[in-house]
């Protein structure tokens, strides 16, 4: 679904012109569409209708309270990876029993707090973590629900920086060792072993690797059952890709069909999915203004007011993200531009060789910037982080104020 469409030559977010947003809130800013968020969440939820399931939004993709609130109201669960994410999602009233906690390095205070509020499940990534959680839960007189995150060693065919299910990745428990670790977990008094989990990578555009991983999980469930260890929760992780350019990722429905073909239609497991990007990625754009046009030896540069501190994906993964004008111009010829930010780094680019008709002062939008965009932004070059705006039909709401300069050094001190 696309809620960012042209109307009379001007780009809109739902029913609000992006020119109006820029005027009102300034640039750079992130603009989200509530309708898109809702539609994408619903697609996952409905794909698993009739099956016991929970869609746990991976909030690392975008953890703005406005975004979390919209999803929480729709009944979403949440996948958190830090105490910060846990406390953040509790702020919007998320129910603890819909929260699962993943991550390779959970600290003691994080485990303690998660046990205190009573989360649904810990996804455990190592034996060491198992011992630690058992001891903490024991001390608190609680039983910790756990799933083991197994590493199935499958190749998800994605950028190496976002592949997580290969055997030399730091994530999960190698599948060959998992039986043994399950037996160990089963013997621990303060743990309740409820499920199995994996997450093989992000921006996956084929189902093959998912199917391969799911088959591994199924065999494991059967082997465990044969030993009297019966699990009821199956978590296949997140990772379903989106279209940035011309990718054709599988739909949530096709993904659910794949799960049913492996685990059986309407099976008795509780199926958990952890989509992040597929829910929020195409629900957001980064709105920015051209500050200056300049010419190098052979290249034309369009310097915009958003930089790699606002959006690091192109610099970090050489990710291609579409850049479009907010208002189409006919008065200058289109030519290839290097769209770069103001930061003192040569990796500070948002797009290379983009054919655009541009003048200084024009507004541009980076599309598909709802996921891993603001949430990965920083204050590099002492730049305040951008404002975030949520559009809901004809209304717009400031869901995060632009940072002010004094906020950037609040908490820092000169020497006495
Ligand atoms: N579950 C786990 C355990 C994860 O580690 C992740 C993402 C997800 C779910 C959600 O994956 P998604 O559905 O969003 O693909 N910064 C990178 C992506 C990093 C993904 C990290 N883990 C990027 O900008 O492409």
Short mmCIF file of C-alpha atoms and ligand atoms in Angstrom, two decimals:
data_model
loop_
_atom_site.label_atom_id
_atom_site.label_comp_id
_atom_site.label_asym_id
_atom_site.label_seq_id
_atom_site.Cartn_x
_atom_site.Cartn_y
_atom_site.Cartn_z
CA UNK A 1 0.00 0.00 0.00
CA UNK A 2 1.21 3.51 -0.73
CA UNK A 3 -0.19 6.52 1.06
CA UNK A 4 2.44 8.85 -0.40
CA UNK A 5 0.97 9.83 -3.76
CA UNK A 6 1.03 12.82 -6.09
CA UNK A 7 -1.97 15.13 -6.19
CA UNK A 8 -1.87 17.85 -8.83
CA UNK A 9 1.89 17.42 -9.12
CA UNK A 10 2.55 17.64 -5.35
CA UNK A 11 3.46 14.72 -3.09
CA UNK A 12 0.99 14.07 -0.29
CA UNK A 13 1.01 11.90 2.82
CA UNK A 14 -2.57 10.61 2.87
CA UNK A 15 -4.56 13.86 2.57
CA UNK A 16 -1.84 16.25 3.72
CA UNK A 17 0.58 17.98 1.36
CA UNK A 18 4.24 17.50 2.22
CA UNK A 19 4.80 21.16 1.36
CA UNK A 20 2.42 22.03 4.18
CA UNK A 21 4.26 19.70 6.56
CA UNK A 22 7.63 21.25 5.66
CA UNK A 23 6.26 24.73 6.21
CA UNK A 24 4.73 23.82 9.54
CA UNK A 25 7.45 21.64 11.08
CA UNK A 26 10.61 22.46 9.13
CA UNK A 27 13.04 20.02 7.54
CA UNK A 28 14.50 17.47 7.79
CA UNK A 29 11.58 15.56 9.24
CA UNK A 30 10.13 12.09 9.08
CA UNK A 31 6.50 11.74 8.02
CA UNK A 32 4.52 8.57 8.74
CA UNK A 33 1.15 7.41 7.48
CA UNK A 34 -1.16 5.89 10.07
CA UNK A 35 -3.30 4.17 7.40
CA UNK A 36 -0.25 2.40 5.96
CA UNK A 37 0.92 1.25 9.38
CA UNK A 38 -2.50 -0.13 10.15
CA UNK A 39 -2.88 -1.84 6.83
CA UNK A 40 0.51 -3.52 7.07
CA UNK A 41 -0.09 -4.75 10.60
CA UNK A 42 -3.52 -6.04 9.62
CA UNK A 43 -2.03 -7.94 6.67
CA UNK A 44 0.14 -9.99 9.07
CA UNK A 45 -2.62 -10.44 11.61
CA UNK A 46 -5.19 -11.55 9.05
CA UNK A 47 -2.76 -13.85 7.25
CA UNK A 48 -2.72 -15.96 10.43
CA UNK A 49 -6.44 -15.73 11.15
CA UNK A 50 -7.84 -19.00 12.50
CA UNK A 51 -4.40 -19.97 13.80
CA UNK A 52 -3.35 -19.18 17.35
CA UNK A 53 -0.78 -16.45 16.78
CA UNK A 54 0.75 -13.16 17.86
CA UNK A 55 2.28 -10.54 15.60
CA UNK A 56 5.13 -9.08 17.65
CA UNK A 57 6.25 -5.87 15.96
CA UNK A 58 10.08 -5.65 16.07
CA UNK A 59 10.19 -2.15 17.50
CA UNK A 60 13.86 -1.58 16.73
CA UNK A 61 12.66 -0.71 13.22
CA UNK A 62 10.86 2.37 14.53
CA UNK A 63 10.20 2.89 18.21
CA UNK A 64 8.44 6.25 18.15
CA UNK A 65 5.67 6.30 20.75
CA UNK A 66 3.15 7.42 18.14
CA UNK A 67 3.97 4.39 15.99
CA UNK A 68 3.87 2.04 18.98
CA UNK A 69 0.58 3.52 20.11
CA UNK A 70 -1.09 2.92 16.74
CA UNK A 71 0.06 -0.71 16.71
CA UNK A 72 -0.73 -1.31 20.38
CA UNK A 73 -4.31 -0.13 19.83
CA UNK A 74 -4.58 -2.76 17.09
CA UNK A 75 -3.58 -5.53 19.47
CA UNK A 76 0.04 -5.92 18.39
CA UNK A 77 2.60 -7.72 20.48
CA UNK A 78 6.15 -6.40 20.59
CA UNK A 79 9.63 -7.82 20.16
CA UNK A 80 12.05 -5.87 22.35
CA UNK A 81 15.83 -6.09 22.52
CA UNK A 82 16.73 -3.83 25.43
CA UNK A 83 15.47 -2.42 28.69
CA UNK A 84 14.98 0.85 26.85
CA UNK A 85 12.65 -0.75 24.33
CA UNK A 86 10.78 -2.56 27.10
CA UNK A 87 10.20 0.62 29.13
CA UNK A 88 9.37 2.56 25.97
CA UNK A 89 6.63 0.18 24.84
CA UNK A 90 5.18 -0.02 28.36
CA UNK A 91 4.72 3.77 28.04
CA UNK A 92 2.02 3.26 25.41
CA UNK A 93 0.19 0.75 27.57
CA UNK A 94 1.42 -2.45 25.91
CA UNK A 95 0.52 -5.51 27.93
CA UNK A 96 3.56 -7.32 29.29
CA UNK A 97 2.15 -10.69 28.26
CA UNK A 98 2.41 -9.59 24.63
CA UNK A 99 6.09 -8.70 24.87
CA UNK A 100 8.94 -11.01 23.94
CA UNK A 101 12.57 -10.22 24.68
CA UNK A 102 15.31 -11.13 22.18
CA UNK A 103 19.02 -10.25 22.11
CA UNK A 104 22.42 -11.88 22.49
CA UNK A 105 23.54 -9.90 25.50
CA UNK A 106 20.67 -9.36 27.93
CA UNK A 107 21.93 -7.83 31.14
CA UNK A 108 20.87 -8.88 34.61
CA UNK A 109 18.87 -5.69 35.24
CA UNK A 110 17.08 -6.19 31.93
CA UNK A 111 16.11 -9.76 32.79
CA UNK A 112 15.01 -8.70 36.25
CA UNK A 113 12.72 -5.97 34.99
CA UNK A 114 11.25 -8.22 32.29
CA UNK A 115 10.48 -10.86 34.93
CA UNK A 116 9.03 -8.23 37.23
CA UNK A 117 6.53 -7.02 34.63
CA UNK A 118 5.82 -10.56 33.45
CA UNK A 119 6.70 -10.72 29.76
CA UNK A 120 5.43 -13.52 27.58
CA UNK A 121 8.75 -15.06 26.63
CA UNK A 122 12.52 -14.67 26.64
CA UNK A 123 14.23 -15.74 23.43
CA UNK A 124 17.42 -17.28 24.76
CA UNK A 125 20.52 -17.13 22.60
CA UNK A 126 23.15 -19.06 24.60
CA UNK A 127 23.69 -21.55 27.39
CA UNK A 128 25.28 -18.88 29.49
CA UNK A 129 22.16 -16.79 29.25
CA UNK A 130 20.07 -19.77 30.28
CA UNK A 131 22.04 -20.17 33.53
CA UNK A 132 21.88 -16.45 34.22
CA UNK A 133 18.12 -16.21 33.72
CA UNK A 134 17.48 -19.32 35.79
CA UNK A 135 19.47 -17.92 38.70
CA UNK A 136 17.75 -14.53 38.53
CA UNK A 137 14.27 -16.02 38.26
CA UNK A 138 15.04 -18.35 41.14
CA UNK A 139 16.13 -15.44 43.31
CA UNK A 140 12.89 -13.63 42.52
CA UNK A 141 10.76 -16.71 43.14
CA UNK A 142 9.50 -16.63 39.54
CA UNK A 143 9.39 -18.97 36.60
CA UNK A 144 10.76 -17.50 33.38
CA UNK A 145 9.07 -18.56 30.12
CA UNK A 146 11.75 -19.27 27.53
CA UNK A 147 12.14 -20.19 23.88
CA UNK A 148 15.54 -21.10 22.51
CA UNK A 149 16.63 -19.11 19.51
CA UNK A 150 18.26 -21.68 17.29
CA UNK A 151 20.59 -20.81 14.49
CA UNK A 152 19.54 -23.05 11.59
CA UNK A 153 22.51 -22.20 9.33
CA UNK A 154 20.55 -21.13 6.28
CA UNK A 155 21.54 -18.48 3.79
CA UNK A 156 18.86 -15.79 3.57
CA UNK A 157 20.42 -14.20 0.43
CA UNK A 158 20.46 -10.71 1.81
CA UNK A 159 23.13 -8.09 2.59
CA UNK A 160 25.79 -9.80 4.78
CA UNK A 161 25.37 -7.10 7.45
CA UNK A 162 21.75 -8.12 8.00
CA UNK A 163 22.03 -11.92 7.68
CA UNK A 164 21.74 -13.53 11.10
CA UNK A 165 21.09 -17.25 10.60
CA UNK A 166 24.42 -18.43 9.23
CA UNK A 167 26.54 -20.76 11.35
CA UNK A 168 29.23 -18.21 12.06
CA UNK A 169 26.81 -15.51 13.09
CA UNK A 170 26.78 -14.37 16.72
CA UNK A 171 23.04 -15.03 16.96
CA UNK A 172 21.22 -18.00 18.41
CA UNK A 173 22.29 -21.47 19.46
CA UNK A 174 23.81 -23.63 16.69
CA UNK A 175 21.13 -26.07 15.66
CA UNK A 176 23.46 -29.02 16.19
CA UNK A 177 23.75 -28.12 19.88
CA UNK A 178 20.14 -27.15 20.44
CA UNK A 179 18.85 -30.57 21.61
CA UNK A 180 21.42 -30.66 24.34
CA UNK A 181 20.62 -27.12 25.45
CA UNK A 182 16.89 -27.94 25.52
CA UNK A 183 17.60 -30.90 27.81
CA UNK A 184 19.59 -28.62 30.07
CA UNK A 185 16.87 -25.95 30.10
CA UNK A 186 14.23 -28.52 30.87
CA UNK A 187 16.07 -29.42 34.06
CA UNK A 188 16.28 -25.87 35.34
CA UNK A 189 13.78 -25.20 38.12
CA UNK A 190 13.05 -21.57 37.42
CA UNK A 191 12.54 -21.90 33.68
CA UNK A 192 9.47 -22.93 31.76
CA UNK A 193 10.49 -24.07 28.30
CA UNK A 194 7.65 -23.00 26.03
CA UNK A 195 8.96 -22.54 22.53
CA UNK A 196 11.43 -22.46 19.71
CA UNK A 197 12.57 -19.38 17.86
CA UNK A 198 14.75 -18.30 14.96
CA UNK A 199 15.40 -15.14 12.97
CA UNK A 200 17.52 -15.64 9.89
CA UNK A 201 17.93 -12.15 8.50
CA UNK A 202 16.29 -9.01 7.28
CA UNK A 203 14.99 -7.72 3.93
CA UNK A 204 14.33 -11.26 2.68
CA UNK A 205 12.68 -11.30 -0.71
CA UNK A 206 12.27 -15.07 -1.16
CA UNK A 207 10.52 -17.66 0.98
CA UNK A 208 13.02 -20.47 0.36
CA UNK A 209 15.32 -19.73 3.28
CA UNK A 210 12.32 -19.27 5.60
CA UNK A 211 10.97 -22.65 4.50
CA UNK A 212 14.34 -24.27 5.08
CA UNK A 213 14.53 -22.75 8.56
CA UNK A 214 10.92 -23.72 9.36
CA UNK A 215 11.60 -27.33 8.36
CA UNK A 216 14.59 -27.37 10.72
CA UNK A 217 12.38 -26.07 13.52
CA UNK A 218 9.74 -28.67 12.81
CA UNK A 219 12.24 -31.52 12.94
CA UNK A 220 13.53 -30.16 16.20
CA UNK A 221 10.01 -29.99 17.65
CA UNK A 222 9.46 -33.63 16.67
CA UNK A 223 12.75 -34.75 18.17
CA UNK A 224 11.98 -32.87 21.38
CA UNK A 225 8.49 -34.32 21.60
CA UNK A 226 9.98 -37.80 21.25
CA UNK A 227 11.94 -37.04 24.42
CA UNK A 228 8.86 -35.76 26.21
CA UNK A 229 9.66 -32.06 25.73
CA UNK A 230 6.49 -30.56 24.28
CA UNK A 231 6.66 -26.97 23.07
CA UNK A 232 3.66 -24.88 22.13
CA UNK A 233 5.19 -21.70 20.73
CA UNK A 234 6.90 -21.41 17.34
CA UNK A 235 8.55 -18.11 16.47
CA UNK A 236 9.84 -17.74 12.92
CA UNK A 237 11.24 -14.24 13.53
CA UNK A 238 10.93 -11.24 11.25
CA UNK A 239 12.74 -10.29 8.10
CA UNK A 240 10.11 -10.13 5.38
CA UNK A 241 11.41 -7.61 2.87
CA UNK A 242 9.80 -4.57 1.29
CA UNK A 243 10.05 -2.89 -2.07
CA UNK A 244 12.68 -0.15 -2.15
CA UNK A 245 13.20 -0.26 -5.92
CA UNK A 246 11.97 -3.26 -7.88
CA UNK A 247 12.07 -6.07 -5.30
CA UNK A 248 9.05 -8.36 -5.23
CA UNK A 249 8.92 -9.61 -1.65
CA UNK A 250 6.41 -12.31 -0.67
CA UNK A 251 3.22 -11.09 0.98
CA UNK A 252 2.42 -11.82 4.63
CA UNK A 253 -0.21 -14.21 3.25
CA UNK A 254 2.34 -16.18 1.23
CA UNK A 255 4.56 -16.23 4.31
CA UNK A 256 1.72 -17.59 6.45
CA UNK A 257 0.88 -20.21 3.79
CA UNK A 258 4.50 -21.33 3.88
CA UNK A 259 4.27 -21.72 7.68
CA UNK A 260 1.09 -23.73 7.33
CA UNK A 261 2.58 -25.94 4.66
CA UNK A 262 5.43 -26.82 7.04
CA UNK A 263 3.65 -26.99 10.42
CA UNK A 264 0.25 -28.04 9.13
CA UNK A 265 -2.81 -25.88 8.50
CA UNK A 266 -4.54 -24.72 11.70
CA UNK A 267 -1.92 -26.47 13.82
CA UNK A 268 -1.93 -26.30 17.62
CA UNK A 269 1.18 -24.17 17.97
CA UNK A 270 1.04 -20.52 18.82
CA UNK A 271 2.77 -18.96 15.81
CA UNK A 272 4.79 -15.83 16.50
CA UNK A 273 6.08 -13.54 13.78
CA UNK A 274 8.32 -10.53 14.41
CA UNK A 275 8.01 -8.20 11.42
CA UNK A 276 9.59 -4.77 11.70
CA UNK A 277 10.45 -3.35 8.29
CA UNK A 278 7.43 -4.88 6.52
CA UNK A 279 5.09 -3.01 8.87
CA UNK A 280 6.73 0.37 9.08
CA UNK A 281 9.22 0.65 6.18
CA UNK A 282 6.88 1.90 3.51
CA UNK A 283 4.81 3.85 6.02
CA UNK A 284 7.36 6.65 6.24
CA UNK A 285 9.37 9.15 4.23
CA UNK A 286 12.20 11.51 5.09
CA UNK A 287 11.37 15.03 3.99
CA UNK A 288 14.35 17.28 3.27
CA UNK A 289 15.29 20.48 1.47
CA UNK A 290 18.01 21.15 -1.10
CA UNK A 291 20.41 23.61 0.53
CA UNK A 292 22.87 24.00 -2.28
CA UNK A 293 23.69 22.74 -5.77
CA UNK A 294 27.34 22.44 -6.72
CA UNK A 295 29.49 21.01 -9.43
CA UNK A 296 32.66 18.92 -8.92
CA UNK A 297 34.91 17.83 -11.75
CA UNK A 298 32.45 15.41 -13.31
CA UNK A 299 29.67 15.09 -10.75
CA UNK A 300 26.76 17.32 -9.81
CA UNK A 301 26.06 17.51 -6.08
CA UNK A 302 22.74 18.34 -4.48
CA UNK A 303 23.50 19.07 -0.83
CA UNK A 304 20.38 18.53 1.26
CA UNK A 305 19.64 19.35 4.89
CA UNK A 306 19.37 15.67 5.94
CA UNK A 307 22.53 13.65 6.38
CA UNK A 308 23.85 10.26 7.38
CA UNK A 309 23.11 11.14 11.00
CA UNK A 310 19.41 11.23 10.05
CA UNK A 311 19.48 8.25 7.69
CA UNK A 312 22.48 5.96 7.78
CA UNK A 313 21.22 3.06 5.61
CA UNK A 314 22.83 4.26 2.34
CA UNK A 315 26.20 4.84 4.05
CA UNK A 316 26.15 1.67 6.14
CA UNK A 317 24.68 -0.91 3.76
CA UNK A 318 24.96 0.95 0.45
CA UNK A 319 21.17 0.69 0.57
CA UNK A 320 19.30 2.12 -2.41
CA UNK A 321 16.38 4.27 -1.33
CA UNK A 322 14.21 6.16 -3.76
CA UNK A 323 14.46 9.96 -3.78
CA UNK A 324 11.61 11.92 -5.32
CA UNK A 325 10.75 15.60 -5.66
CA UNK A 326 7.83 16.87 -3.60
CA UNK A 327 6.80 19.11 -6.51
CA UNK A 328 7.68 18.18 -10.06
CA UNK A 329 9.49 20.95 -11.97
CA UNK A 330 9.36 21.56 -15.70
CA UNK A 331 11.53 24.70 -15.81
CA UNK A 332 14.92 23.00 -15.52
CA UNK A 333 16.25 19.89 -17.20
CA UNK A 334 16.65 16.68 -15.25
CA UNK A 335 20.19 15.40 -14.81
CA UNK A 336 21.99 12.91 -12.57
CA UNK A 337 22.67 14.23 -9.07
CA UNK A 338 24.66 12.92 -6.15
CA UNK A 339 22.26 13.61 -3.28
CA UNK A 340 24.50 14.22 -0.27
CA UNK A 341 24.17 15.56 3.26
CA UNK A 342 26.07 18.35 5.02
CA UNK A 343 28.19 16.03 7.18
CA UNK A 344 31.98 15.95 7.03
CA UNK A 345 32.30 12.40 5.67
CA UNK A 346 32.48 11.14 2.13
CA UNK A 347 30.03 8.35 3.02
CA UNK A 348 27.42 11.01 3.75
CA UNK A 349 25.25 10.32 0.73
CA UNK A 350 21.57 9.48 0.44
CA UNK A 351 21.53 8.60 -3.23
CA UNK A 352 23.92 8.46 -6.16
CA UNK A 353 23.24 9.29 -9.78
CA UNK A 354 19.61 10.24 -9.26
CA UNK A 355 17.96 11.82 -12.29
CA UNK A 356 16.14 14.84 -10.94
CA UNK A 357 15.14 18.33 -12.07
CA UNK A 358 16.32 20.49 -9.17
CA UNK A 359 16.72 24.03 -7.92
CA UNK A 360 18.04 25.18 -4.56
CA UNK A 361 15.29 25.29 -1.96
CA UNK A 362 13.35 22.38 -3.48
CA UNK A 363 11.84 19.74 -1.23
CA UNK A 364 12.78 16.09 -1.73
CA UNK A 365 11.49 12.94 -0.08
CA UNK A 366 13.39 9.72 0.59
CA UNK A 367 10.81 6.98 0.26
CA UNK A 368 10.53 3.78 2.31
CA UNK A 369 12.17 5.54 5.23
CA UNK A 370 9.88 4.33 8.01
CA UNK A 371 12.17 1.51 9.16
CA UNK A 372 15.72 1.64 10.53
CA UNK A 373 15.82 5.31 9.68
CA UNK A 374 14.99 7.58 12.61
CA UNK A 375 15.68 4.68 14.99
CA UNK A 376 19.29 4.53 13.75
CA UNK A 377 19.80 8.28 13.68
CA UNK A 378 22.44 10.04 15.75
CA UNK A 379 23.68 13.47 16.76
CA UNK A 380 26.89 13.22 14.74
CA UNK A 381 28.27 16.67 13.90
CA UNK A 382 26.14 17.93 16.83
CA UNK A 383 23.05 17.85 14.69
CA UNK A 384 19.68 17.72 16.45
CA UNK A 385 17.66 14.69 15.46
CA UNK A 386 14.76 15.34 13.10
CA UNK A 387 11.13 15.89 14.01
CA UNK A 388 8.67 13.06 13.38
CA UNK A 389 5.10 13.65 12.19
CA UNK A 390 2.24 11.19 11.91
CA UNK A 391 -0.42 11.86 9.32
CA UNK A 392 -3.89 10.46 9.82
CA UNK A 393 -6.11 11.23 6.82
CA UNK A 394 -6.33 15.03 6.76
CA UNK A 395 -4.70 15.57 10.18
CA UNK A 396 -1.07 15.73 11.20
CA UNK A 397 0.45 15.25 14.61
CA UNK A 398 3.93 16.01 15.88
CA UNK A 399 4.93 12.65 17.42
CA UNK A 400 8.49 13.74 18.18
CA UNK A 401 9.73 17.27 18.51
CA UNK A 402 12.87 18.26 16.71
CA UNK A 403 15.71 18.22 19.24
CA UNK A 404 16.95 21.59 20.41
CA UNK A 405 20.64 22.45 20.60
CA UNK A 406 20.76 22.74 24.43
CA UNK A 407 19.29 19.23 24.63
CA UNK A 408 22.36 17.99 22.82
CA UNK A 409 24.77 18.96 25.58
CA UNK A 410 22.43 18.68 28.55
CA UNK A 411 24.03 16.16 30.88
CA UNK A 412 27.58 16.96 29.78
CA UNK A 413 29.99 18.73 32.13
CA UNK A 414 33.12 20.82 32.01
CA UNK A 415 35.87 19.84 34.42
CA UNK A 416 35.77 21.50 37.85
N1 LIG B 1 13.46 -10.26 15.07
C1 LIG B 1 14.76 -10.21 15.36
C2 LIG B 1 15.32 -11.12 16.35
C3 LIG B 1 15.59 -9.27 14.70
O1 LIG B 1 16.89 -9.22 14.99
C4 LIG B 1 15.02 -8.40 13.75
C5 LIG B 1 15.85 -7.41 13.05
C6 LIG B 1 13.65 -8.49 13.49
C7 LIG B 1 12.90 -9.44 14.16
C8 LIG B 1 12.95 -7.62 12.50
O2 LIG B 1 13.43 -7.77 11.21
P1 LIG B 1 12.68 -7.04 10.00
O3 LIG B 1 11.30 -7.65 9.91
O4 LIG B 1 12.59 -5.60 10.33
O5 LIG B 1 13.52 -7.32 8.84
N2 LIG B 1 19.28 -1.97 10.22
C9 LIG B 1 19.10 -2.94 9.17
C10 LIG B 1 18.18 -4.06 9.60
C11 LIG B 1 18.61 -4.75 10.86
C12 LIG B 1 17.66 -5.83 11.31
C13 LIG B 1 17.97 -6.26 12.69
N3 LIG B 1 17.11 -7.27 13.21
C14 LIG B 1 18.62 -2.22 7.93
O6 LIG B 1 18.47 -0.99 7.97
O7 LIG B 1 18.41 -2.84 6.90
#
